[in-house]
Backbone as a ProteinNet text record, in pm:
[ID]
protein_1_A
[PRIMARY]
MTLHVASAEPMQLYLQDARKYEYLTPEQERDLAVRWRERQDRAALDKLVGSHLRLVFKMARGYQGYGLPLADLVAEGNVGLMQAAQKFEPEKGFRFATYAGWWVRAAIQEYVLHNWSLVKIGTTAAQKKLFFSLRRLKARMQDLENGDLTPEAVESIATELSVPRTEVVEMNRRLGLDRSLNTALGEEGDSEWQDLLADDRPDQETTLAGAQERQQRQQFLKLGLGVLDDRERQILVARRLREEPLTLEELSQHFHVSRERVRQLEVRAFEKLQKAVVASAREQQIAAAGKGRELARA
[TERTIARY]
-4195.1	-4053.8	-4114.1	-4135.4	-4145.6	-4043.4	-3970.8	-3822	-3897.5	-3868.4	-3921.8	-3828.9	-3845.7	-3754.1	-3827.5	-3943.8	-4021.9	-4103.5	-4084.9	-4154.1	-4090.3	-4152.7	-4098.1	-3973.9	-3917.2	-3792.3	-3751	-3739.5	-3705.8	-3605	-3494.6	-3380.5	-3379	-3439.3	-3452.1	-3560.7	-3641.4	-3749.6	-3659.1	-3602.4	-3537.9	-3443.1	-3355.1	-3246.2	-3319	-3449.3	-3492.4	-3545.3	-3585.3	-3635.9	-3508.4	-3355.1	-3252.4	-3192.2	-3239.5	-3176.9	-3236.6	-3393.8	-3465.8	-3400.2	-3319.2	-3241.3	-3109	-3084.8	-2964.2	-2880.5	-2697.6	-2637.9	-2601.8	-2603.5	-2631.5	-2466.8	-2489	-2372.8	-2341.1	-2237.2	-2248	-2384.7	-2360.7	-2449.5	-2599.4	-2629.2	-2778.2	-2801.6	-2685.2	-2725.5	-2737.6	-2662.2	-2684.3	-2821.6	-2866.7	-2981.4	-3082.3	-3099.1	-3179.5	-3236.3	-3088.9	-3086.2	-3154.4	-3128.8	-3162.6	-3313.5	-3352.8	-3534.9	-3596.2	-3506.7	-3598.2	-3579.5	-3479.6	-3417	-3511.2	-3535.5	-3573.3	-3724.8	-3781.9	-3938	-4009.1	-3912.7	-4032.3	-4043.9	-3956.7	-4013.7	-4002.1	-4070.9	-4082.2	-4043.4	-4042.2	-3984.2	-3852.6	-3809.2	-3638.5	-3592.9	-3661.4	-3637.5	-3594.7	-3716.6	-3711.5	-3580.6	-3569.3	-3446	-3300.7	-3325.2	-3171.6	-3153.6	-3270.4	-3238	-3262	-3300.4	-3336.4	-3202.5	-3121.7	-2979.6	-2877.9	-2955.7	-2821.3	-2863.6	-2972.6	-2995	-2908.4	-2833	-2751.1	-2641.4	-2605.7	-2503	-2560.8	-2670.4	-2711.2	-2717.7	-2734.6	-2724	-2572.3	-2493.8	-2355.1	-2310	-2333.6	-2288.3	-2371.7	-2515.4	-2572.3	-2499.1	-2438.5	-2426.8	-2278.2	-2214.5	-2057.4	-2109.3	-2220.7	-2244	-2319.6	-2343.3	-2396.2	-2354.1	-2212.2	-2156.1	-2228.1	-2286.2	-2315.9	-2444.6	-2485.1	-2610.5	-2727.2	-2778.5	-2903.2	-2928.2	-3094	-3108.7	-3102.9	-3058	-2991.3	-3104.1	-3230	-3321.1	-3352.4	-3307.3	-3350.2	-3213.1	-3126	-3000	-3017.5	-3070.1	-3115.5	-3221.7	-3301.1	-3414.4	-3372.8	-3291.9	-3199.7	-3148.7	-3021.8	-2967.4	-3031.1	-3179.3	-3273.3	-3312.5	-3339.2	-3367.3	-3239.4	-3118.9	-3020.1	-3024.4	-3030.8	-3025.8	-3148.2	-3244.2	-3357.1	-3295.9	-3260.6	-3192.2	-3087.4	-3021.3	-2869.4	-2966.8	-3024.8	-3133.1	-3207	-3241.8	-3284.3	-3222.6	-3067	-2967.6	-2863.7	-2907.2	-2784.2	-2774.7	-2640.2	-2606	-2540	-2571.5	-2485	-2377.4	-2416.5	-2317.2	-2169.1	-2197.8	-2047.7	-1948.8	-1994.3	-1880.3	-1877.4	-1948.5	-1934.1	-2042.1	-2008.5	-2108.2	-2165.7	-2316.9	-2423	-2385.7	-2300	-2287.2	-2158.6	-2095.9	-2003.5	-2065.6	-2157.5	-2229.5	-2297.5	-2396.5	-2496.3	-2427.8	-2301.3	-2243.2	-2231.7	-2201.8	-2178	-2299.2	-2418.5	-2558	-2604.6	-2600	-2619.6	-2538	-2452.4	-2329.6	-2384.4	-2412.6	-2419.9	-2573.7	-2686.4	-2779.5	-2780.8	-2712.5	-2684.1	-2634.2	-2501.9	-2403.8	-2518.7	-2604.7	-2711.8	-2782.7	-2835.2	-2927.2	-2876	-2721.6	-2669	-2617.5	-2590.6	-2530	-2663.7	-2782.9	-2911.2	-2947.5	-2932.3	-2992.7	-2927.1	-2800.7	-2696.8	-2689.8	-2652.6	-2644.3	-2759.3	-2777.4	-2802.9	-2773.7	-2640.5	-2557.7	-2542.1	-2560.7	-2513.1	-2370.7	-2348	-2231	-2105.2	-2166.8	-2091.9	-2166.4	-2136.3	-2192.5	-2095.7	-1980	-1894	-1823	-1785.3	-1746.2	-1641.4	-1558	-1437.9	-1451.2	-1600.4	-1637.3	-1649.4	-1776.5	-1836.3	-1729.8	-1633.8	-1548.9	-1461.3	-1418	-1400.8	-1472.5	-1604.2	-1679.6	-1693.2	-1706.5	-1705.4	-1554.2	-1462.5	-1333.8	-1262.2	-1309.5	-1255	-1224.1	-1330.4	-1311.4	-1189.5	-1234.2	-1155.9	-998.9	-975	-817.7	-794.6	-872.4	-847.5	-808.6	-883.1	-872.5	-739	-729.6	-587	-457.2	-482.8	-389.4	-418.3	-493.9	-522.8	-555.3	-601.2	-667.9	-813.7	-890.8	-1035.8	-1106.5	-996.1	-1050.2	-1184.3	-1238.8	-1351.8	-1281.2	-1146.7	-1076.4	-1007.9	-963.2	-890.3	-796.4	-742.7	-658.1	-525.7	-414.5	-282	-256.4	-150	-116.9	-65	-9.9	72.1	-46	-177.7	-270.6	-353	-336.9	-418.2	-388.2	-257.8	-175.8	-190.5	-164.7	-154.9	-309.4	-419.3	-535.1	-573.7	-525.1	-554.1	-484.2	-374.5	-294.1	-343	-383	-399.9	-577.5	-622.2	-772.3	-768.2	-671.2	-653.7	-748.1	-767	-883.4	-780.1	-852.1	-766.8	-755	-627.7	-634.7	-761	-804.5	-913.6	-1034.8	-1046.2	-1181.4	-1163.1	-1022.6	-1027.2	-1066	-1013.6	-1032.5	-1184.7	-1236.5	-1378.8	-1487.1	-1441.8	-1496.7	-1486.9	-1373.5	-1349.2	-1434.4	-1418.7	-1538.9	-1672.5	-1717.1	-1843.9	-1892.7	-1797.5	-1841.1	-1830	-1752.8	-1730.6	-1809.1	-1894.1	-2004.4	-2115.1	-2156.3	-2292.5	-2359.3	-2464.7	-2520.9	-2678.5	-2718.8	-2829.3	-2969.7	-3062.7	-3153.5	-3230.7	-3230.1	-3296.5	-3218.5	-3092.2	-3007.9	-3097.2	-3080.9	-3175.4	-3102.9	-3171.8	-3131.5	-3152.3	-3044.6	-3114.7	-3096.9	-3080	-3081.8	-3156.3	-3291.9	-3423.3	-3425.9	-3347.9	-3384.8	-3512.5	-3577.7	-3724.2	-3752.8	-3640.4	-3607.3	-3532.3	-3542.9	-3471	-3389.3	-3259.8	-3197.8	-3289.9	-3367.2	-3449.7	-3588.7	-3607.1	-3682.8	-3654.2	-3506.4	-3447.6	-3426.8	-3453.9	-3419.3	-3577.5	-3506.4	-3612	-3645.1	-3773.3	-3825.4	-3823.7	-3722.2	-3711.7	-3818	-3898.5	-3958.4	-4089	-4130.1	-4260	-4360.3	-4457.7	-4581.7	-4692.1	-4803.4	-4880.8	-4941.1	-4974.1	-5033.8	-4927.4	-4814.7	-4713	-4663	-4705.3	-4666.4	-4762.8	-4919.2	-5023.7	-5013.7	-4998.4	-4969.6	-4843	-4765.3	-4648.7	-4705	-4792.6	-4855.4	-4965	-5029.6	-5087.5	-5042.5	-4961.6	-4856.7	-4803.8	-4740.5	-4682.8	-4788.4	-4888.3	-5015.3	-5080	-5090.5	-5099.3	-5023.8	-4868.6	-4787.3	-4763	-4794.6	-4808.6	-4933.1	-5043.5	-5158	-5111.1	-5055.1	-5032.8	-4936.9	-4845.4	-4767.7	-4792.2	-4878	-4982.6	-5074.2	-5107.4	-5193.4	-5106.6	-4984.1	-4895.7	-4837.7	-4801.5	-4749.1	-4854.3	-4991.9	-5127.2	-5113.7	-5066.1	-5082.6	-4965.2	-4866.3	-4731.9	-4783.2	-4734.4	-4751.7	-4639.3	-4633.7	-4592.2	-4419.4	-4391.2	-4216.6	-4190.8	-4236.4	-4236.7	-4249.9	-4295.9	-4335	-4209.2	-4201.1	-4078.9	-3942.1	-3921.4	-3804.8	-3801.3	-3921.9	-3913.9	-3896.4	-3960.4	-3940.3	-3773.1	-3734.6	-3587.7	-3487.4	-3519.8	-3404.3	-3422.2	-3542.5	-3593.1	-3599.7	-3691.3	-3755.9	-3681.1	-3605.2	-3542	-3447.6	-3423	-3292	-3193.7	-3118.2	-3055.5	-3107.4	-3084.2	-3137.3	-3043.7	-3106.4	-3022.1	-2991.4	-2866.8	-2813.9	-2841.9	-2830.1	-2883.8	-2835.5	-2741.1	-2717.7	-2749.8	-2813.6	-2862.7	-3018.6	-3098.1	-3211.7	-3224.7	-3097	-3094.3	-3083.7	-3024.2	-3029.3	-3155	-3217.6	-3346.1	-3460	-3469.7	-3562	-3527.3	-3383.1	-3317.7	-3344.5	-3292.6	-3305.4	-3160	-3129.8	-2965.9	-2993.5	-2880.8	-2890.2	-2972.9	-2930.5	-2992.6	-3112.1	-3172.9	-3306.4	-3369.1	-3314.4	-3378.2	-3355.3	-3262.3	-3258.6	-3356.3	-3379.7	-3506.9	-3631.2	-3662	-3791.8	-3800	-3680	-3678.7	-3723.9	-3679.7	-3695.8	-3830.8	-3876.3	-4021.5	-4112.5	-4085.1	-4182.9	-4167.8	-4071.5	-4081.9	-4133.1	-4152.7	-4201.9	-4356.7	-4421.5	-4554.3	-4609.5	-4474.3	-4555.5	-4568.4	-4454.7	-4484	-4610.9	-4624.6	-4795	-4882	-4880.3	-5034	-5019.9	-4897	-4900.2	-4947.3	-4910	-4938.9	-5059.9	-5123.9	-5263.5	-5373.5	-5325.2	-5391.6	-5396.1	-5279.7	-5302.4	-5355.5	-5364.1	-5441.5	-5621.4	-5616.9	-5780.4	-5819.4	-5728.8	-5749	-5752.3	-5661.7	-5668.8	-5834.8	-5876.7	-5994	-6126	-6099.7	-6189.3	-6202.6	-6077.4	-6088.2	-6140.4	-6094.8	-6160.4	-6307.6	-6365.3	-6481.9	-6579	-6521.5	-6576.5	-6559.9	-6482.2	-6439.8	-6543.3	-6563.9	-6703.6	-6813	-6860.2	-6960.6	-6987.5	-6889.8	-6887	-6922.1	-6841	-6852.7	-7027.9	-7085.6	-7195.4	-7332.5	-7284.3	-7363.8	-7349.4
787.3	900.9	964.3	1095.2	1202.4	1267.7	1281.1	1383.2	1496.2	1618.8	1743.6	1808	1848.2	1891.7	1998.4	2025.2	2157.4	2192.1	2328.1	2406.1	2555.7	2668.7	2800.3	2783.5	2690.9	2676.5	2536.6	2475.5	2312.5	2269.1	2354.2	2263.3	2271.2	2351.8	2393.6	2268.9	2218.9	2141.2	1992.1	1990.5	1862.4	1816.8	1944.4	1882.5	1873	1951.3	1906	1763.7	1701.2	1569.2	1465.9	1510.9	1463.2	1421.6	1545.5	1543.6	1464.1	1410.2	1342.6	1192.6	1154.9	1019.9	998.4	901.6	906.5	838.2	865.7	771.2	640	529.8	425.9	331.2	225	147.2	41.3	-20.5	-109.6	-205.7	-263	-340.6	-337.3	-247	-134.6	-136.9	-99.3	-91.7	-211.1	-296.4	-475.4	-520.7	-482.8	-560	-505.3	-346.1	-309.1	-344.4	-343	-386.2	-528	-623.3	-756.5	-763.9	-687.8	-625.6	-610.4	-528.3	-497.3	-532.7	-630.1	-715.3	-854.5	-896	-1043.2	-1027.6	-894	-915.6	-802.7	-701.8	-574.1	-501.9	-490.6	-418.4	-266.5	-173.7	-63.9	54.6	23.8	74.6	81.4	-30.7	-74.1	41	0.7	101.9	271.6	298	440.3	476.3	395.6	445.3	432.2	312.6	296.1	415.2	477.5	572.3	697.6	715.2	851.9	885.6	762.8	825.4	887.5	889.4	897.4	1012.9	1068	1213.7	1325	1318.3	1423	1388.1	1273	1240.1	1293.6	1279.5	1325.2	1455.2	1538.1	1676.7	1731.7	1661.4	1697	1687.3	1561.4	1546.4	1644	1671.2	1754.6	1892.1	1941.9	2069.1	2107.5	2002.4	1971.6	1962.6	1997.7	2011.3	2155.4	2248.2	2352.2	2444.1	2434.1	2520.9	2500.6	2406.5	2413.1	2493.7	2586	2650.9	2608.6	2458.2	2391.3	2396.9	2412.1	2419	2330.9	2379	2257.9	2170.1	2206.4	2130.1	1986.3	2040.4	1954.3	1865.3	1909.6	1788.5	1724.4	1773.6	1660.4	1601.4	1611	1523.8	1370.9	1440	1323.2	1209.4	1288.5	1238.8	1104.6	1176	1054.9	1016.8	961.6	889.7	785.3	811	753.4	627.1	724.7	660.2	514.9	593.2	458.5	365.1	394.4	259.2	201.6	266.5	202	105.5	173	64.1	-66	-57.1	-173.7	-296.3	-220	-298.2	-374	-287.1	-354.7	-463.8	-503.1	-644.9	-650.9	-636.6	-612	-741.7	-840.7	-975.5	-927.6	-831.7	-822.8	-739.3	-687.4	-610.1	-453.6	-415.4	-259.5	-173.5	-63.2	10.2	67	101.7	146.4	274.1	372.1	501.8	476.5	391.2	382.2	334.6	232	198.3	270.5	344.8	448.9	555.9	587.1	743.8	731.6	575.9	553.5	587.5	540.8	562.4	717.8	768.8	901.7	991.8	993.7	1061.2	1029.7	897.4	875	965.9	952.9	991.6	1156.9	1227.9	1338.6	1409.6	1302.1	1371.5	1330.7	1247.1	1231.4	1320.9	1377.1	1493.8	1610.4	1632.9	1769.6	1758.1	1626.6	1625.2	1623.2	1592.6	1606	1770.3	1844.7	1940.4	2100.9	2054.2	2201.8	2267.5	2187.6	2272.9	2232	2300.4	2282.3	2175.1	2188.4	2081.7	1970.7	1875.3	1726.1	1695.2	1687.1	1713.2	1580.9	1462.8	1342.4	1220	1108.1	993	886.2	890.8	765	846.7	717.7	716.5	832.7	812.8	953.7	1056.9	1107.3	1237.7	1302.5	1191	1264.1	1287.4	1184.5	1203.1	1369.3	1365.1	1551.6	1638.6	1613.7	1710.5	1724.4	1659.2	1668.8	1687.9	1693.8	1702.7	1815	1867.4	1978.1	2131.5	2154.3	2294.6	2253.1	2160.8	2076.9	2122.9	2060.9	2065.7	2201.8	2277	2412.6	2478.5	2442.2	2527.6	2511.6	2404.3	2353.7	2429.1	2415.2	2460.3	2642.2	2695.9	2864.9	2909.1	2830.1	2865	2856.9	2965	2948.5	3060.8	3139.4	3217.9	3096.2	3197	3118.8	3096.3	3159.2	3143	3001.9	2998.6	2846.7	2830.7	2715.5	2677.2	2672.1	2694.2	2683.6	2564	2532.4	2403	2341.3	2378.4	2284	2231.6	2344.7	2265.9	2185.1	2201	2101.9	1963.6	1953	1811	1742.5	1872.1	1807.1	1752.9	1795	1745.2	1624.3	1630.3	1506.7	1398.1	1390	1323.7	1239.8	1332.4	1259.6	1192.9	1234.1	1193.4	1087.3	1042.1	960.2	994.7	1154.1	1121.1	1227.4	1227.6	1338.8	1446.5	1535.1	1677.8	1758.3	1692.8	1767.7	1776.7	1652.7	1664.5	1755.3	1789.3	1876.4	1999.5	2050.3	2177.2	2187.8	2101.9	2115.4	2139.2	2071.3	2044.7	2202.1	2261.4	2386	2481.6	2470.3	2561.4	2583.4	2450.9	2434.7	2490.2	2458	2464.6	2635.3	2695.6	2852.7	2941	2879.9	2937.5	2901.8	2815.5	2762.7	2874.6	2914.9	2971.6	2937.1	2970.1	2917.8	3029.5	2950.8	3062.3	3098.9	3058.9	3134.1	3261.9	3262.4	3364.8	3496	3561.5	3685.1	3790.1	3903.9	4012.3	4141.2	4272.3	4379	4385.4	4510.1	4516.7	4467.5	4467.7	4441.9	4268.5	4216.6	4090.2	4031.1	4125.9	4061.6	4042.5	4006	3938.9	3813.9	3753.9	3621.8	3635.6	3542.8	3540.1	3478.5	3380.6	3353.9	3455.8	3553.9	3634.5	3706.1	3701.9	3809	3728.2	3596.5	3492.6	3483.4	3528.9	3494.6	3365.5	3359.9	3241.9	3221.2	3143.2	3142.9	3037.4	2983.3	2870	2991.2	2881.2	2941	2960.8	3062.8	3038.8	2960	2939.9	2819.9	2843	2979.7	3038.2	2966.6	2994.3	2978.4	2837.5	2772.5	2612.2	2524.6	2611.6	2533	2601.9	2686.9	2713.6	2621.9	2598.6	2524.7	2367	2317.3	2196.2	2167.1	2312.3	2293.6	2310.1	2376.1	2375.2	2229.4	2167.8	2063.9	1908.6	1941.8	1846.9	1867.1	2027.7	2070.3	2005.5	2026.1	2012.3	1815.1	1743.1	1620.7	1587.4	1660.5	1605.3	1655.8	1756.9	1780.7	1669.2	1626.3	1537.3	1372.8	1356.6	1238.1	1241.6	1365.9	1387.2	1407.3	1424.1	1460.7	1281.4	1211.6	1070.8	1022.9	1033.7	947.7	960.8	1074.6	1090.2	983.9	936.2	881	731.1	674.2	545.7	454	316.9	266.7	276.5	274.5	247.1	414.3	532.1	644.6	699.5	632.3	656.7	602.9	474.1	393	480.2	539.6	594.1	728.5	798.1	941	902.6	828.2	820.2	741	681.3	630.1	730.7	831.4	910.2	1055.9	1082.9	1215.3	1211.4	1093	1095.3	1005.6	951	852.6	962.2	884	943.8	931.4	772.4	738.9	730.1	817.5	792.6	681.6	603.6	516.2	550.5	521.5	561.5	516.9	604.5	566.4	418.9	384.6	235.9	118.8	155.3	27.8	45.5	173.1	148	84.6	110.8	54.4	-78.4	-150.6	-298.6	-334	-237.1	-292.9	-308.6	-210.7	-210.4	-236.9	-303.4	-352.2	-253.8	-116.2	-17.9	59.1	112.5	225.6	345.9	369.3	456.5	609.2	636	744.7	741.2	617.7	560.1	621.8	590.7	588.3	741.1	797.4	966.1	1015.1	993.5	1052.7	1057.2	909.1	893.4	955.8	981.2	1067.2	1218.4	1278.2	1413.8	1410.1	1331.6	1333.2	1334.4	1223.2	1202.2	1349.6	1392.2	1547.5	1627	1639	1760.9	1728.8	1583.6	1563.1	1583.7	1537.2	1590	1749.9	1803.8	1962.4	2019.3	1979.4	2017.7	1988.9	1847.2	1838.6	1893.3	1909.4	1971.2	2129.4	2174.3	2337.7	2366.6	2262.6	2224.4	2247.3	2134.7	2118.1	2251.1	2337.3	2435.7	2538.4	2544	2675.2	2613.4	2504.2	2474.7	2488.7	2444.2	2483.7	2647.5	2730.7	2881.4	2929.4	2860.9	2941.7	2866.6	2767.6	2727.6	2788.9	2845.3	2956.3	3061.1	3134.6	3279.8	3273	3140.7	3139.2	3149.8	3064.5	3052.5	3212.5	3251.6	3421.6	3505.7	3479.5	3580.2	3544.9	3415.1	3377	3437.9	3406.1	3438.4	3615.6	3719.1	3849.7	3889.3	3821.7	3833.5	3806.1	3722	3646.3	3762
6559.1	6538.3	6468	6473.5	6350.7	6336.3	6206.4	6146.6	6119.3	6189.4	6163.5	6068	5939	5821.3	5769.1	5807.9	5731.7	5811.7	5873.8	5951.8	5949.5	6043.7	6041.8	6069.8	6175.7	6214	6205.1	6075.3	6071.2	6150.8	6157	6195.8	6376	6407.1	6566.8	6602.4	6529	6582.5	6558.5	6424.7	6428.8	6548.8	6581.9	6660.6	6817	6834.9	6961.7	6951.5	6832.6	6832.4	6837.8	6816.1	6801.5	6938.9	7025.2	7163.2	7269.1	7192	7303.9	7331.5	7215.1	7209	7279.5	7351.4	7391.9	7337.2	7315.5	7239.6	7295	7181.5	7242.5	7280.7	7358.3	7360.4	7284.3	7255.6	7119.2	7157.5	7275	7296.7	7292.2	7309.5	7290.2	7163.3	7097.7	6949.7	6889.2	6859.3	6847.8	6911.6	7017	7056.9	6995.8	6971.7	6891.8	6752.9	6676.1	6548.2	6520.8	6641.7	6627.1	6617.9	6715.9	6714.2	6618.7	6567.9	6431.4	6306	6309.7	6190.5	6201.6	6319.2	6345.8	6418.8	6437.3	6499.4	6475.3	6366.7	6305.1	6418.2	6556.1	6629.6	6592.4	6591.1	6546.5	6680.8	6773.5	6903.5	6904.6	6873.8	6864.9	6696.1	6610.1	6498.5	6532.7	6614.7	6672.7	6719.5	6832.2	6886.4	6839.7	6736	6680.6	6562.8	6483.6	6431	6493	6594.7	6655.6	6734.7	6808.2	6832.4	6714	6623.1	6497	6394.4	6455.4	6392.4	6390.2	6514.5	6496.9	6394.9	6390.8	6262.8	6151.5	6097.8	5997.5	5990	6107.3	6057	6094.9	6162.3	6107.7	5989.4	5905	5794.3	5695.9	5715.3	5608.1	5605.5	5724.9	5725.2	5670.4	5631.7	5572.1	5411.8	5369.3	5224.7	5175.4	5272.7	5283.5	5163.4	5146.7	5069.5	4921.7	4890.2	4761.9	4724	4820.1	4813	4816.1	4862.6	4878.3	5017.4	5067.1	5210.1	5258.8	5389.6	5472.3	5540.5	5527.9	5542.5	5443.8	5351	5237.8	5234.6	5269	5286	5400.7	5492.9	5632.5	5575.9	5534.6	5470.7	5412.9	5285.8	5246.8	5271.7	5400.5	5478.2	5557.4	5588.8	5707.7	5611.8	5465.4	5368.2	5392.9	5367.1	5375.4	5530.5	5603.5	5731.7	5784.5	5704.4	5721.7	5632.2	5522.1	5426.8	5491.5	5584.7	5645.8	5770.4	5826.2	5935.5	5876.7	5765.3	5716.6	5666.6	5637.2	5584.7	5679.6	5807.4	5900.8	5943.7	5950	5977.3	6120	6241.1	6335	6384.2	6370.2	6382.3	6309	6204.9	6126.3	6212.4	6335.1	6443.6	6404.1	6277.5	6281.1	6395.2	6411.9	6473.7	6342.7	6414.9	6336.8	6258.7	6335.5	6295.4	6179.9	6156.9	6070.4	5915.6	5953.6	5848.1	5816.4	5886.8	5838.7	5774.1	5825.1	5744.2	5618.8	5539.5	5404.8	5334.6	5386.7	5350.2	5345.4	5452.7	5485.6	5347.8	5360.5	5286.6	5118.3	5106.1	4951.9	4916.1	4998.5	4979.1	4974	5037.6	5055.9	4901.4	4881	4777.2	4608.8	4639.3	4517.2	4481.6	4583.6	4584.7	4599.8	4599.1	4530.4	4409.5	4389.1	4220.7	4120.4	4177.6	4064.5	4112.4	4190.4	4219.6	4209.2	4223.9	4244.5	4109.4	4013.4	3915.6	3755.7	3660.7	3552.1	3452.1	3488.6	3382.8	3437.4	3393.5	3457	3487	3628	3701	3656.4	3657.5	3649.8	3664.1	3634.2	3654.7	3725.1	3653.5	3732.8	3846.3	3926.7	4063.6	4081.7	3952	3998.4	3946.5	3841.5	3824.5	3971.3	4054.8	4165.1	4264.9	4266.5	4376.2	4360.1	4212.9	4167.2	4186.8	4202	4206.4	4351.8	4451.1	4587	4659.6	4610.4	4654.8	4593	4495.2	4422.2	4496.5	4577.5	4654.4	4776.8	4817.6	4956.2	4904.1	4780.9	4709.6	4703.9	4645.9	4612.6	4700.4	4823	4976.1	5047.2	5017.9	5071	4983.1	4845.5	4761.4	4774.5	4845.5	4843.9	4730.9	4655.6	4487.7	4492.7	4571	4561.1	4486.7	4379.4	4287.4	4171.9	4106.9	4013.1	3881.2	3859.8	3727.5	3721.6	3609.6	3599.3	3673.9	3687.4	3782.8	3720.5	3795.1	3717.3	3655.2	3534.8	3523.8	3642.7	3747.9	3863.9	3931.1	3961.5	4029.6	3977.7	3867.1	3770.6	3732.9	3740.5	3748.4	3892.6	4017.4	4143.5	4164.5	4121.9	4133.2	4093.3	3964.7	3885.2	3891.6	3965.3	4018.2	4146.9	4261.8	4380.1	4355.9	4273.3	4246.2	4129.1	4075.8	3940.2	3857.9	3791.3	3695.4	3589.1	3440.3	3363.1	3360.3	3326.6	3369.2	3286.6	3204.9	3120.2	3200.9	3283.2	3385	3495.4	3550.9	3627.1	3595	3456.9	3426.6	3382.4	3337.6	3285.8	3420.9	3540.3	3653.3	3744.8	3711.5	3779.9	3716.1	3587.5	3512.6	3544.9	3543.9	3591.6	3713.5	3844.6	3955.8	3958.4	3881	3889.3	3840.9	3716.4	3621.1	3666.9	3730.4	3783.4	3859.2	3868.6	3964.7	3998.9	4118.4	4159.6	4099.5	4048.6	3981.5	4067.9	4214.5	4334.1	4374.2	4350.2	4393.5	4396	4540.5	4543.5	4489.8	4428.3	4383.6	4451.1	4412.5	4478.1	4612.4	4676.1	4812.5	4920.5	4871.4	4945.5	4922.6	4804.7	4803.7	4751.8	4646.3	4646.1	4517.5	4464	4294	4288	4194.1	4222	4052.2	4042.3	3919.9	3838.9	3855.3	3760.5	3708	3776.6	3685.1	3575.5	3601.1	3482.9	3377.3	3354.8	3262.4	3142.8	3005.8	2899.3	2870.3	2851.4	2827.8	2651.4	2593.6	2460.5	2399.4	2462.1	2385.3	2325.7	2211.2	2142.3	2224.2	2237.1	2290.4	2252.2	2316.6	2281.6	2123	2107.1	1969.4	1857.1	1877.8	1792.4	1765.4	1883.4	1894.5	1798.8	1837	1767.9	1595.1	1588.2	1419.8	1362.4	1446.2	1336.2	1353.6	1460.7	1435.3	1321.4	1313.1	1211.3	1067	1080.2	936.8	905.2	1014.4	969.2	950.7	979.9	964.4	815.5	805	636.8	564.7	556	473.9	447.2	553.8	557.3	457.3	489.5	370.7	220.1	203.8	78.1	30.1	85.8	51.8	10.4	125.1	107.2	-39.2	-79.6	-186.8	-304.8	-292.6	-399.1	-446.2	-306.6	-336.9	-410.9	-403.9	-451.6	-601	-648.4	-816.8	-910.9	-841.6	-892.5	-877.6	-987.2	-979.2	-881.8	-856.8	-781.7	-802.4	-910.6	-909.3	-887.6	-919.3	-927.2	-762.5	-686.7	-574.1	-454.5	-506.6	-456.4	-477.7	-587.6	-632.4	-552.4	-560	-482.3	-335.5	-265.8	-112.6	-84	-181.7	-115.1	-183.1	-268	-298.6	-232.9	-152.6	-148.8	29.2	61.2	186.3	305.4	266.8	395.6	456	570.5	646.9	582.3	530.8	464.7	301.3	206.9	80.4	-15.5	-88.5	-171.2	-266.8	-313.1	-458.4	-562.7	-690.9	-768.5	-865.4	-789.1	-850.7	-770.2	-646.8	-568	-621.2	-692.7	-727.9	-867.2	-951.1	-1065.2	-1099.3	-1002.4	-974.8	-923.3	-854.2	-784.3	-916.6	-971.1	-1075.1	-1212	-1235.1	-1375.6	-1455.1	-1405.1	-1523.9	-1501	-1597.8	-1607.4	-1470.8	-1427.8	-1325.6	-1386.9	-1522.9	-1577.6	-1542.6	-1605.4	-1594.4	-1484.7	-1356.2	-1215.8	-1209.8	-1249.6	-1239.2	-1299.1	-1430.1	-1535.4	-1432.2	-1360.9	-1319.3	-1201.6	-1110.1	-1000.3	-1017.7	-1146.2	-1179.7	-1193.6	-1277.5	-1343.2	-1208.1	-1102.8	-992.6	-921.5	-914	-811.3	-889.2	-998.7	-1086.5	-1045.4	-1067.9	-1063.3	-909.5	-803.9	-676.5	-618.4	-726.8	-666	-744.3	-872.9	-901.4	-826.6	-800.7	-686.6	-593.6	-543.3	-381.6	-437.5	-527.2	-563.7	-586.3	-650.2	-683.1	-559.6	-468.2	-356.9	-258.4	-262.7	-201.2	-223.3	-360	-432.4	-406.7	-393.1	-376.5	-262.9	-148.4	-12.9	5.3	-54.4	-57	-118.2	-213.1	-262.7	-195.6	-87.9	-28.2	101.5	133.2	240.8	246.7	115.5	69.8	76	-19.1	-15.2	133.4	199.6	333.7	408	389.7	472.2	370.1	259.3	213.9	255.3	266	346.5	496.6	537.5	708.4	714.6	596.6	593.5	546.8	473.2	444.1	563	607	764.1	840
[MASK]
++++++++++++++++++++++++++++++++++++++++++++++++++++++++++++++++++++++++++++++++++++++++++++++++++++++++++++++++++++++++++++++++++++++++++++++++++++++++++++++++++++++++++++++++++++++++++++++++++++++++++++++++++++++++++++++++++++++++++++++++++++++++++++++++++++++++++++++++++++++++++++++++++++++++++

């Protein structure tokens, strides 16, 4: 069986495929499921899945309001349908459509959550339920504006879905402010919203220059630390180069000297480090200037 979901007219082809399959009786459905599970009968799987393609299409259409392509929603629903066929146990007495519906809905909802918004929508079951129920509840309350909900509406929705009021307010704002990057602009629709977004990331030249500068600083620091004795180096690293610096008291106990002595050693080590770094930078500048003169003469 071929599931057509990508072509010039994807949904027409998909529905043509779907109409080739007849609806199944409970007995036919059970027989096909058993043949697939026990004998890996591909023809049985084809009939079982094919007879439920229209179910996938119907469920996918229910999620068109999120601005995602219907073909993509159907494709994700088909994935859920195949997963359901792999795990269906007919002896438990449920119709395959009932069982598969859960898998199809879960697959489509997961796709919507991952692709509808640039902002992470929600991870808990309650947050997902809120995301997919908020529009329906707002419509029932005749409150479809993109602005903030009234306190009464927030309270009603939070109570019905058993979620905190703050989550209702936050989700409503996300649903109202998010905008697809592929939204067409202009009367001709020849450009998209994403075409107007500036790329704030540094260009390749800036990135390379930054990496070279960081490498140079690390080299200078390494040379500077090399002029310190072991105790000076340990104190300077502990006081100035650690994410969580040690206190003077901790170092005084470690080296068995007073806190004032530790402070003096830290200051002296830092001054020696600065002088070594400045000297190294000056030597590098002189070497670069000499190389530049040689290139100019050549």
